[in-house]
Amino acid sequence: MISTTINLYKNAYSGLTRRMWLLAVVMLINRCGTMVLPFMTLYCNHRGYTETQGGLAVAIYGIGSLFGAFIGGRLSDTIGFYTMQFVALFGGGIMFIVLGQMDSYLTICICIFFASMINESFRPANSSAVAHYSTPQNRTQSFSLVRLAINLGWGVGSALAGLLASISYHLLFWVDGFTNIAAGIALLIILPKVTLTQQHKATHESTGKSKGPFQDKTFMIFTGFMLLFALCFFQLFTTVPLYFKEGLKLNESSIGIIMSVNGILIALFEMVIVFKLEGTKPYLKLMMYGCLLLAVSYWMLNIPLANGFLLATAVILMVTFAEIIGMPFMNSYYIGRTTTENRGSYAAIYTMAWSAAQVIGSLSGTQIAHSLGYSYLWWILGLICVATAFGFNYIQNRR
């Protein structure tokens, strides 16, 4: 039994290039400092602002990331993903430090916008980098490795953020900024530079069926349903922490520990689960199952349970498995429709959909919770997840 398990893990992590592992190290350094966004609504609440103002602050982060995704995707195809990644990491780190020094709500929102725009321009460039360093055979595995690094860092960062927030919220901005800068420097030191010419000379397989994302009707339909999924998923960073504090009466340290469970479990199990699932079902079917699990996660929050810590932990466990089953295959699905020349443009649209979902979800989630109550919000999110599951199934049948 032990030998079988060891071999399973060994196979799940085999076949990846050295540069993919180095890129994962950069991501780990970066995400160990992910502290500002998960605690933004709580930070605004701590400063005396309302839940709606906290949701608006996160929505502004999403608006900034919309611009950042577009700029990052375009520049990835013109100046190269390597340079774009460094600029985003270093510049984003500086902006997070500046953000922590702001005193008024207006200046906080302005800095959130620019910090997000610079920081999130990294994501399309990073997707192009993963595609460049991987092959069609191990692409999902490569994306999962990066997600492993991200979520392991998220687990460490969330737990540490809860402790730091209990001391001083300003520490979150300093740590987030310096880890961004450190990741940018690490990128230059450990990863050989990839020029734009080398980037475009890559010979990995591609469908090459579309000239661009807007001409790819199937991709645009997929992006629409994926936006709905992301709209629900982003409640994990806005209304869910607020409900844990206000509805379940948990403190910041407990919330940080519970949220860290998500990253730790993904780090431990996602690579193996993805390895076992790869090739067993179409990607869209796996996304459908992930959506259904996410629906159940939110409906669980309406269960009357005396122990809030246990309920919150159970919900995060369900969200985690929904994420593991659905999200790694989203990247592989859309990357499989790209060429080396338009990959950044596809990544930009994909990332912009996530950013738009962050804006819509942050505003609508807090508004619904404030107007109708959290119970209605959880039922609505679950129904949207179910509708999205049917949407992914529709695309699969349409093919």
Tab-separated table of C-alpha atoms in Angstrom:
chain	number	residue	atom	x	y	z
A	1	MET	CA	0.000	0.000	0.000
A	2	ILE	CA	2.735	2.440	1.012
A	3	SER	CA	4.828	1.468	-2.019
A	4	THR	CA	1.862	1.993	-4.341
A	5	THR	CA	1.208	5.416	-2.869
A	6	ILE	CA	4.868	6.411	-3.208
A	7	ASN	CA	4.914	5.307	-6.852
A	8	LEU	CA	1.696	7.241	-7.521
A	9	TYR	CA	3.224	10.448	-6.189
A	10	LYS	CA	6.461	9.765	-8.066
A	11	ASN	CA	4.608	9.332	-11.362
A	12	ALA	CA	2.460	12.406	-10.730
A	13	TYR	CA	5.557	14.599	-10.416
A	14	SER	CA	7.664	12.988	-13.162
A	15	GLY	CA	8.176	14.247	-16.709
A	16	LEU	CA	8.222	17.961	-15.905
A	17	THR	CA	11.013	20.148	-17.237
A	18	ARG	CA	13.612	21.742	-14.962
A	19	ARG	CA	12.410	25.214	-15.941
A	20	MET	CA	8.887	24.343	-14.874
A	21	TRP	CA	10.180	23.455	-11.426
A	22	LEU	CA	12.145	26.715	-11.257
A	23	LEU	CA	9.077	28.699	-12.298
A	24	ALA	CA	7.129	26.940	-9.539
A	25	VAL	CA	9.772	28.063	-7.023
A	26	VAL	CA	9.277	31.666	-8.133
A	27	MET	CA	5.525	31.287	-7.693
A	28	LEU	CA	5.985	29.772	-4.232
A	29	ILE	CA	8.086	32.734	-3.095
A	30	ASN	CA	5.522	35.145	-4.505
A	31	ARG	CA	2.423	33.487	-3.045
A	32	CYS	CA	3.863	32.974	0.437
A	33	GLY	CA	3.216	36.684	0.780
A	34	THR	CA	-0.357	36.674	-0.553
A	35	MET	CA	-1.997	38.499	2.305
A	36	VAL	CA	-3.639	41.717	1.145
A	37	LEU	CA	-6.436	40.424	-1.095
A	38	PRO	CA	-7.830	37.678	1.222
A	39	PHE	CA	-8.014	40.166	4.102
A	40	MET	CA	-9.063	43.278	2.166
A	41	THR	CA	-12.705	43.207	3.289
A	42	LEU	CA	-11.635	42.564	6.885
A	43	TYR	CA	-9.033	45.356	6.622
A	44	CYS	CA	-11.698	47.820	5.452
A	45	ASN	CA	-13.959	46.652	8.269
A	46	HIS	CA	-11.073	47.166	10.705
A	47	ARG	CA	-10.624	50.734	9.411
A	48	GLY	CA	-14.289	51.464	10.142
A	49	TYR	CA	-15.679	51.139	6.611
A	50	THR	CA	-18.894	49.266	5.840
A	51	GLU	CA	-19.215	45.803	4.268
A	52	THR	CA	-20.310	47.475	1.034
A	53	GLN	CA	-17.205	49.680	1.018
A	54	GLY	CA	-15.070	46.609	1.651
A	55	GLY	CA	-16.731	44.822	-1.247
A	56	LEU	CA	-16.187	47.903	-3.438
A	57	ALA	CA	-12.487	47.909	-2.560
A	58	VAL	CA	-12.174	44.292	-3.725
A	59	ALA	CA	-14.220	45.174	-6.818
A	60	ILE	CA	-11.764	47.975	-7.614
A	61	TYR	CA	-8.991	45.415	-7.311
A	62	GLY	CA	-10.873	43.412	-9.924
A	63	ILE	CA	-11.233	46.455	-12.213
A	64	GLY	CA	-7.503	47.051	-11.980
A	65	SER	CA	-6.830	43.421	-12.777
A	66	LEU	CA	-9.034	43.743	-15.884
A	67	PHE	CA	-6.730	46.425	-17.246
A	68	GLY	CA	-3.688	44.504	-16.044
A	69	ALA	CA	-4.791	41.311	-17.767
A	70	PHE	CA	-5.301	43.110	-21.068
A	71	ILE	CA	-1.971	44.915	-20.853
A	72	GLY	CA	-0.112	41.825	-19.634
A	73	GLY	CA	-1.529	39.649	-22.404
A	74	ARG	CA	-0.667	42.140	-25.131
A	75	LEU	CA	2.836	42.767	-23.814
A	76	SER	CA	3.464	39.034	-23.426
A	77	ASP	CA	3.054	38.701	-27.198
A	78	THR	CA	5.112	41.827	-27.972
A	79	ILE	CA	7.944	42.122	-25.413
A	80	GLY	CA	7.851	38.515	-24.176
A	81	PHE	CA	6.440	36.719	-21.144
A	82	TYR	CA	9.798	36.655	-19.331
A	83	THR	CA	10.199	40.436	-19.167
A	84	MET	CA	6.517	40.936	-18.426
A	85	GLN	CA	6.641	38.598	-15.437
A	86	PHE	CA	9.544	40.482	-13.857
A	87	VAL	CA	7.994	43.918	-14.383
A	88	ALA	CA	4.691	42.764	-12.866
A	89	LEU	CA	6.290	41.144	-9.814
A	90	PHE	CA	8.687	43.980	-9.003
A	91	GLY	CA	6.256	46.808	-9.743
A	92	GLY	CA	3.384	45.085	-7.956
A	93	GLY	CA	5.515	44.631	-4.849
A	94	ILE	CA	6.294	48.327	-4.668
A	95	MET	CA	2.634	49.242	-5.093
A	96	PHE	CA	1.496	46.944	-2.257
A	97	ILE	CA	3.940	48.677	0.098
A	98	VAL	CA	2.634	52.083	-1.027
A	99	LEU	CA	-0.965	50.886	-0.570
A	100	GLY	CA	-0.294	50.076	3.079
A	101	GLN	CA	0.682	53.708	3.737
A	102	MET	CA	-2.625	55.192	2.551
A	103	ASP	CA	-4.925	56.758	5.151
A	104	SER	CA	-8.176	57.745	3.422
A	105	TYR	CA	-10.675	55.459	1.698
A	106	LEU	CA	-10.215	57.345	-1.606
A	107	THR	CA	-6.423	56.967	-1.659
A	108	ILE	CA	-6.759	53.316	-0.617
A	109	CYS	CA	-9.053	52.659	-3.583
A	110	ILE	CA	-6.761	54.515	-6.007
A	111	CYS	CA	-3.722	52.532	-4.866
A	112	ILE	CA	-5.688	49.272	-4.942
A	113	PHE	CA	-6.454	49.924	-8.617
A	114	PHE	CA	-2.826	50.520	-9.643
A	115	ALA	CA	-1.443	47.752	-7.411
A	116	SER	CA	-3.890	45.333	-8.981
A	117	MET	CA	-3.250	46.522	-12.537
A	118	ILE	CA	0.491	45.999	-12.230
A	119	ASN	CA	0.357	42.840	-10.129
A	120	GLU	CA	-2.301	41.042	-12.203
A	121	SER	CA	-0.560	41.771	-15.515
A	122	PHE	CA	1.630	38.883	-14.370
A	123	ARG	CA	-1.043	36.222	-14.888
A	124	PRO	CA	-1.304	36.131	-18.724
A	125	ALA	CA	2.484	36.232	-18.960
A	126	ASN	CA	2.752	33.378	-16.490
A	127	SER	CA	0.224	31.266	-18.435
A	128	SER	CA	2.290	31.803	-21.596
A	129	ALA	CA	5.425	30.817	-19.680
A	130	VAL	CA	3.846	27.569	-18.440
A	131	ALA	CA	2.738	26.712	-21.973
A	132	HIS	CA	6.252	27.442	-23.264
A	133	TYR	CA	8.002	25.310	-20.648
A	134	SER	CA	5.602	22.354	-21.032
A	135	THR	CA	4.436	19.979	-23.755
A	136	PRO	CA	0.858	19.089	-24.749
A	137	GLN	CA	1.298	15.777	-22.923
A	138	ASN	CA	2.218	17.307	-19.548
A	139	ARG	CA	0.518	20.707	-19.809
A	140	THR	CA	-2.212	20.041	-17.238
A	141	GLN	CA	0.439	18.537	-14.989
A	142	SER	CA	2.563	21.681	-15.433
A	143	PHE	CA	-0.324	24.012	-14.641
A	144	SER	CA	-1.062	21.878	-11.589
A	145	LEU	CA	2.546	22.206	-10.423
A	146	VAL	CA	2.253	25.989	-10.601
A	147	ARG	CA	-1.097	25.811	-8.803
A	148	LEU	CA	0.548	23.613	-6.179
A	149	ALA	CA	3.187	26.285	-5.586
A	150	ILE	CA	0.527	29.006	-5.545
A	151	ASN	CA	-1.691	27.176	-3.085
A	152	LEU	CA	1.147	26.024	-0.861
A	153	GLY	CA	2.198	29.648	-0.675
A	154	TRP	CA	-1.452	30.605	-0.144
A	155	GLY	CA	-1.659	28.173	2.777
A	156	VAL	CA	1.463	29.578	4.416
A	157	GLY	CA	0.493	33.174	3.623
A	158	SER	CA	-3.087	32.883	4.886
A	159	ALA	CA	-2.064	31.328	8.175
A	160	LEU	CA	0.681	33.918	8.699
A	161	ALA	CA	-1.636	36.735	7.576
A	162	GLY	CA	-4.151	35.851	10.268
A	163	LEU	CA	-1.452	36.101	12.920
A	164	LEU	CA	-0.031	39.347	11.496
A	165	ALA	CA	-3.496	40.900	11.191
A	166	SER	CA	-4.120	40.211	14.866
A	167	ILE	CA	-0.981	42.291	15.573
A	168	SER	CA	-1.263	44.969	12.874
A	169	TYR	CA	-2.951	44.976	9.474
A	170	HIS	CA	-0.158	47.174	8.069
A	171	LEU	CA	2.275	44.252	8.324
A	172	LEU	CA	0.276	42.458	5.589
A	173	PHE	CA	1.179	45.110	3.015
A	174	TRP	CA	4.904	45.073	3.831
A	175	VAL	CA	5.171	41.282	3.652
A	176	ASP	CA	3.086	41.060	0.463
A	177	GLY	CA	5.223	43.747	-1.192
A	178	PHE	CA	8.603	42.323	-0.262
A	179	THR	CA	7.720	38.761	-1.301
A	180	ASN	CA	6.614	40.098	-4.705
A	181	ILE	CA	9.929	41.873	-5.141
A	182	ALA	CA	11.855	38.807	-3.931
A	183	ALA	CA	10.008	36.623	-6.477
A	184	GLY	CA	10.926	39.044	-9.280
A	185	ILE	CA	14.599	38.950	-8.321
A	186	ALA	CA	14.476	35.135	-8.047
A	187	LEU	CA	13.021	34.976	-11.566
A	188	LEU	CA	16.052	36.826	-12.960
A	189	ILE	CA	18.521	34.714	-10.990
A	190	ILE	CA	17.283	31.141	-11.440
A	191	LEU	CA	15.395	31.169	-14.762
A	192	PRO	CA	17.353	31.688	-17.997
A	193	LYS	CA	15.973	34.533	-20.071
A	194	VAL	CA	13.601	33.625	-22.896
A	195	THR	CA	13.733	36.167	-25.717
A	196	LEU	CA	10.718	37.063	-27.832
A	197	THR	CA	12.314	35.256	-30.787
A	198	GLN	CA	12.767	32.079	-28.735
A	199	GLN	CA	9.200	32.400	-27.481
A	200	HIS	CA	7.766	32.546	-31.016
A	201	LYS	CA	10.020	29.773	-32.317
A	202	ALA	CA	8.476	27.226	-29.941
A	203	THR	CA	7.234	24.202	-31.844
A	204	HIS	CA	4.725	22.767	-29.386
A	205	GLU	CA	1.583	21.365	-30.916
A	206	SER	CA	-1.434	23.643	-31.284
A	207	THR	CA	-4.826	23.397	-32.841
A	208	GLY	CA	-4.218	26.601	-34.766
A	209	LYS	CA	-7.927	26.672	-35.623
A	210	SER	CA	-8.554	30.335	-34.855
A	211	LYS	CA	-6.816	33.596	-35.691
A	212	GLY	CA	-7.665	35.075	-32.321
A	213	PRO	CA	-9.844	34.579	-29.260
A	214	PHE	CA	-12.736	36.696	-30.527
A	215	GLN	CA	-13.014	34.596	-33.690
A	216	ASP	CA	-13.093	31.398	-31.628
A	217	LYS	CA	-16.807	31.063	-30.813
A	218	THR	CA	-16.395	27.981	-28.636
A	219	PHE	CA	-13.705	29.697	-26.560
A	220	MET	CA	-15.901	32.755	-26.024
A	221	ILE	CA	-18.855	30.615	-24.886
A	222	PHE	CA	-16.523	28.712	-22.569
A	223	THR	CA	-15.215	32.008	-21.184
A	224	GLY	CA	-18.767	33.160	-20.430
A	225	PHE	CA	-19.544	30.091	-18.333
A	226	MET	CA	-16.126	30.198	-16.734
A	227	LEU	CA	-16.888	33.799	-15.675
A	228	LEU	CA	-19.980	32.535	-13.828
A	229	PHE	CA	-17.878	29.901	-12.060
A	230	ALA	CA	-15.289	32.527	-11.095
A	231	LEU	CA	-18.028	34.888	-9.870
A	232	CYS	CA	-19.030	32.240	-7.329
A	233	PHE	CA	-15.480	31.161	-6.520
A	234	PHE	CA	-14.329	34.690	-5.660
A	235	GLN	CA	-16.795	34.842	-2.790
A	236	LEU	CA	-14.083	32.886	-1.007
A	237	PHE	CA	-12.143	36.176	-0.736
A	238	THR	CA	-15.021	38.536	0.092
A	239	THR	CA	-18.286	37.380	1.633
A	240	VAL	CA	-17.036	34.050	2.984
A	241	PRO	CA	-14.405	35.567	5.353
A	242	LEU	CA	-16.957	38.169	6.449
A	243	TYR	CA	-19.524	35.458	7.174
A	244	PHE	CA	-16.953	33.431	9.084
A	245	LYS	CA	-16.385	36.467	11.322
A	246	GLU	CA	-19.893	37.892	11.586
A	247	GLY	CA	-22.091	34.812	11.164
A	248	LEU	CA	-19.926	32.085	12.674
A	249	LYS	CA	-18.185	34.390	15.188
A	250	LEU	CA	-14.618	33.363	14.324
A	251	ASN	CA	-11.605	35.602	14.939
A	252	GLU	CA	-8.925	36.561	12.380
A	253	SER	CA	-6.464	33.895	13.515
A	254	SER	CA	-9.057	31.123	13.169
A	255	ILE	CA	-10.128	32.417	9.764
A	256	GLY	CA	-6.513	32.453	8.587
A	257	ILE	CA	-5.962	28.876	9.756
A	258	ILE	CA	-9.163	27.632	8.098
A	259	MET	CA	-8.392	29.416	4.831
A	260	SER	CA	-4.893	27.927	4.842
A	261	VAL	CA	-6.432	24.422	4.743
A	262	ASN	CA	-7.397	25.109	1.120
A	263	GLY	CA	-3.833	25.724	0.014
A	264	ILE	CA	-2.314	22.914	2.054
A	265	LEU	CA	-4.727	20.257	0.736
A	266	ILE	CA	-4.194	21.393	-2.851
A	267	ALA	CA	-0.438	21.185	-2.316
A	268	LEU	CA	-0.750	17.652	-0.930
A	269	PHE	CA	-3.291	16.102	-3.291
A	270	GLU	CA	-3.930	18.083	-6.467
A	271	MET	CA	-1.006	16.752	-8.523
A	272	VAL	CA	-1.947	13.150	-7.758
A	273	ILE	CA	-5.665	13.671	-8.384
A	274	VAL	CA	-5.003	15.492	-11.668
A	275	PHE	CA	-2.600	12.721	-12.710
A	276	LYS	CA	-5.293	10.119	-12.065
A	277	LEU	CA	-8.071	12.131	-13.741
A	278	GLU	CA	-6.103	13.150	-16.853
A	279	GLY	CA	-7.540	11.311	-19.846
A	280	THR	CA	-10.387	9.642	-17.931
A	281	LYS	CA	-13.009	12.289	-18.789
A	282	PRO	CA	-13.218	15.259	-21.170
A	283	TYR	CA	-11.969	18.451	-19.551
A	284	LEU	CA	-15.411	20.057	-19.743
A	285	LYS	CA	-16.997	17.144	-17.859
A	286	LEU	CA	-14.472	17.522	-15.041
A	287	MET	CA	-15.231	21.241	-14.892
A	288	MET	CA	-18.912	20.354	-14.612
A	289	TYR	CA	-18.265	18.125	-11.593
A	290	GLY	CA	-16.215	20.891	-9.967
A	291	CYS	CA	-19.108	23.346	-10.384
A	292	LEU	CA	-21.565	20.950	-8.745
A	293	LEU	CA	-19.257	20.458	-5.763
A	294	LEU	CA	-18.886	24.229	-5.400
A	295	ALA	CA	-22.689	24.535	-5.327
A	296	VAL	CA	-22.842	22.040	-2.472
A	297	SER	CA	-20.105	23.992	-0.659
A	298	TYR	CA	-22.161	27.177	-0.512
A	299	TRP	CA	-25.400	25.409	0.369
A	300	MET	CA	-23.583	23.821	3.327
A	301	LEU	CA	-23.220	27.299	4.866
A	302	ASN	CA	-26.967	27.281	5.518
A	303	ILE	CA	-26.670	24.215	7.743
A	304	PRO	CA	-27.402	25.210	11.375
A	305	LEU	CA	-24.368	23.960	13.293
A	306	ALA	CA	-23.434	25.064	16.792
A	307	ASN	CA	-19.685	24.795	16.167
A	308	GLY	CA	-18.825	27.478	13.604
A	309	PHE	CA	-15.198	26.351	13.310
A	310	LEU	CA	-16.239	22.848	12.217
A	311	LEU	CA	-18.755	24.157	9.681
A	312	ALA	CA	-16.251	26.603	8.197
A	313	THR	CA	-13.632	23.853	7.929
A	314	ALA	CA	-16.075	21.459	6.235
A	315	VAL	CA	-17.057	24.145	3.711
A	316	ILE	CA	-13.436	24.941	2.862
A	317	LEU	CA	-12.754	21.210	2.419
A	318	MET	CA	-15.607	20.950	-0.094
A	319	VAL	CA	-14.499	24.120	-1.918
A	320	THR	CA	-10.990	22.688	-2.126
A	321	PHE	CA	-12.063	19.475	-3.851
A	322	ALA	CA	-14.325	21.465	-6.185
A	323	GLU	CA	-11.281	23.544	-7.103
A	324	ILE	CA	-9.013	20.527	-7.588
A	325	ILE	CA	-11.445	18.721	-9.890
A	326	GLY	CA	-12.427	21.688	-12.026
A	327	MET	CA	-9.858	24.451	-12.206
A	328	PRO	CA	-6.597	22.794	-13.406
A	329	PHE	CA	-8.319	21.601	-16.582
A	330	MET	CA	-9.642	25.073	-17.467
A	331	ASN	CA	-6.123	26.258	-18.269
A	332	SER	CA	-5.303	23.215	-20.377
A	333	TYR	CA	-8.588	23.493	-22.268
A	334	TYR	CA	-8.067	27.046	-23.482
A	335	ILE	CA	-4.282	26.772	-23.987
A	336	GLY	CA	-4.995	23.822	-26.290
A	337	ARG	CA	-6.849	26.212	-28.608
A	338	THR	CA	-3.940	28.658	-28.991
A	339	THR	CA	-0.828	29.127	-31.112
A	340	THR	CA	2.503	30.558	-29.954
A	341	GLU	CA	1.651	33.863	-31.657
A	342	ASN	CA	-1.777	34.443	-30.047
A	343	ARG	CA	-1.332	32.710	-26.699
A	344	GLY	CA	-0.957	35.964	-24.799
A	345	SER	CA	-4.178	37.342	-26.321
A	346	TYR	CA	-6.102	34.215	-25.301
A	347	ALA	CA	-4.574	34.378	-21.830
A	348	ALA	CA	-5.581	38.038	-21.586
A	349	ILE	CA	-9.253	37.298	-22.336
A	350	TYR	CA	-9.218	34.339	-19.954
A	351	THR	CA	-7.649	36.401	-17.173
A	352	MET	CA	-9.938	39.363	-17.843
A	353	ALA	CA	-12.942	37.071	-17.361
A	354	TRP	CA	-11.629	36.125	-13.924
A	355	SER	CA	-11.048	39.801	-13.151
A	356	ALA	CA	-14.537	40.771	-14.316
A	357	ALA	CA	-15.946	38.042	-12.101
A	358	GLN	CA	-14.017	39.493	-9.186
A	359	VAL	CA	-15.580	42.912	-9.797
A	360	ILE	CA	-19.132	41.597	-10.258
A	361	GLY	CA	-18.853	39.045	-7.479
A	362	SER	CA	-17.382	41.458	-4.936
A	363	LEU	CA	-20.073	44.082	-5.506
A	364	SER	CA	-23.066	41.787	-5.919
A	365	GLY	CA	-22.089	39.358	-3.155
A	366	THR	CA	-21.759	41.999	-0.450
A	367	GLN	CA	-24.888	43.797	-1.695
A	368	ILE	CA	-27.003	40.633	-1.571
A	369	ALA	CA	-25.643	39.749	1.862
A	370	HIS	CA	-26.402	43.267	3.126
A	371	SER	CA	-29.886	43.493	1.576
A	372	LEU	CA	-31.247	39.947	1.781
A	373	GLY	CA	-28.928	38.199	4.209
A	374	TYR	CA	-26.213	35.586	3.841
A	375	SER	CA	-28.659	32.672	3.606
A	376	TYR	CA	-30.128	33.960	0.330
A	377	LEU	CA	-26.639	34.624	-0.997
A	378	TRP	CA	-25.527	31.012	-0.476
A	379	TRP	CA	-28.646	29.645	-2.218
A	380	ILE	CA	-28.160	32.002	-5.179
A	381	LEU	CA	-24.459	31.115	-5.564
A	382	GLY	CA	-25.279	27.411	-5.508
A	383	LEU	CA	-27.878	27.831	-8.267
A	384	ILE	CA	-25.406	29.781	-10.417
A	385	CYS	CA	-22.875	26.960	-9.980
A	386	VAL	CA	-25.448	24.382	-11.092
A	387	ALA	CA	-26.328	26.491	-14.152
A	388	THR	CA	-22.615	26.771	-14.982
A	389	ALA	CA	-22.221	23.000	-14.715
A	390	PHE	CA	-24.967	22.554	-17.302
A	391	GLY	CA	-23.206	25.179	-19.441
A	392	PHE	CA	-19.940	23.233	-19.535
A	393	ASN	CA	-21.908	20.090	-20.345
A	394	TYR	CA	-23.626	21.984	-23.199
A	395	ILE	CA	-20.243	22.941	-24.722
A	396	GLN	CA	-19.079	19.335	-24.505
A	397	ASN	CA	-22.230	18.039	-26.214
A	398	ARG	CA	-22.033	20.841	-28.778
A	399	ARG	CA	-18.609	19.613	-29.829
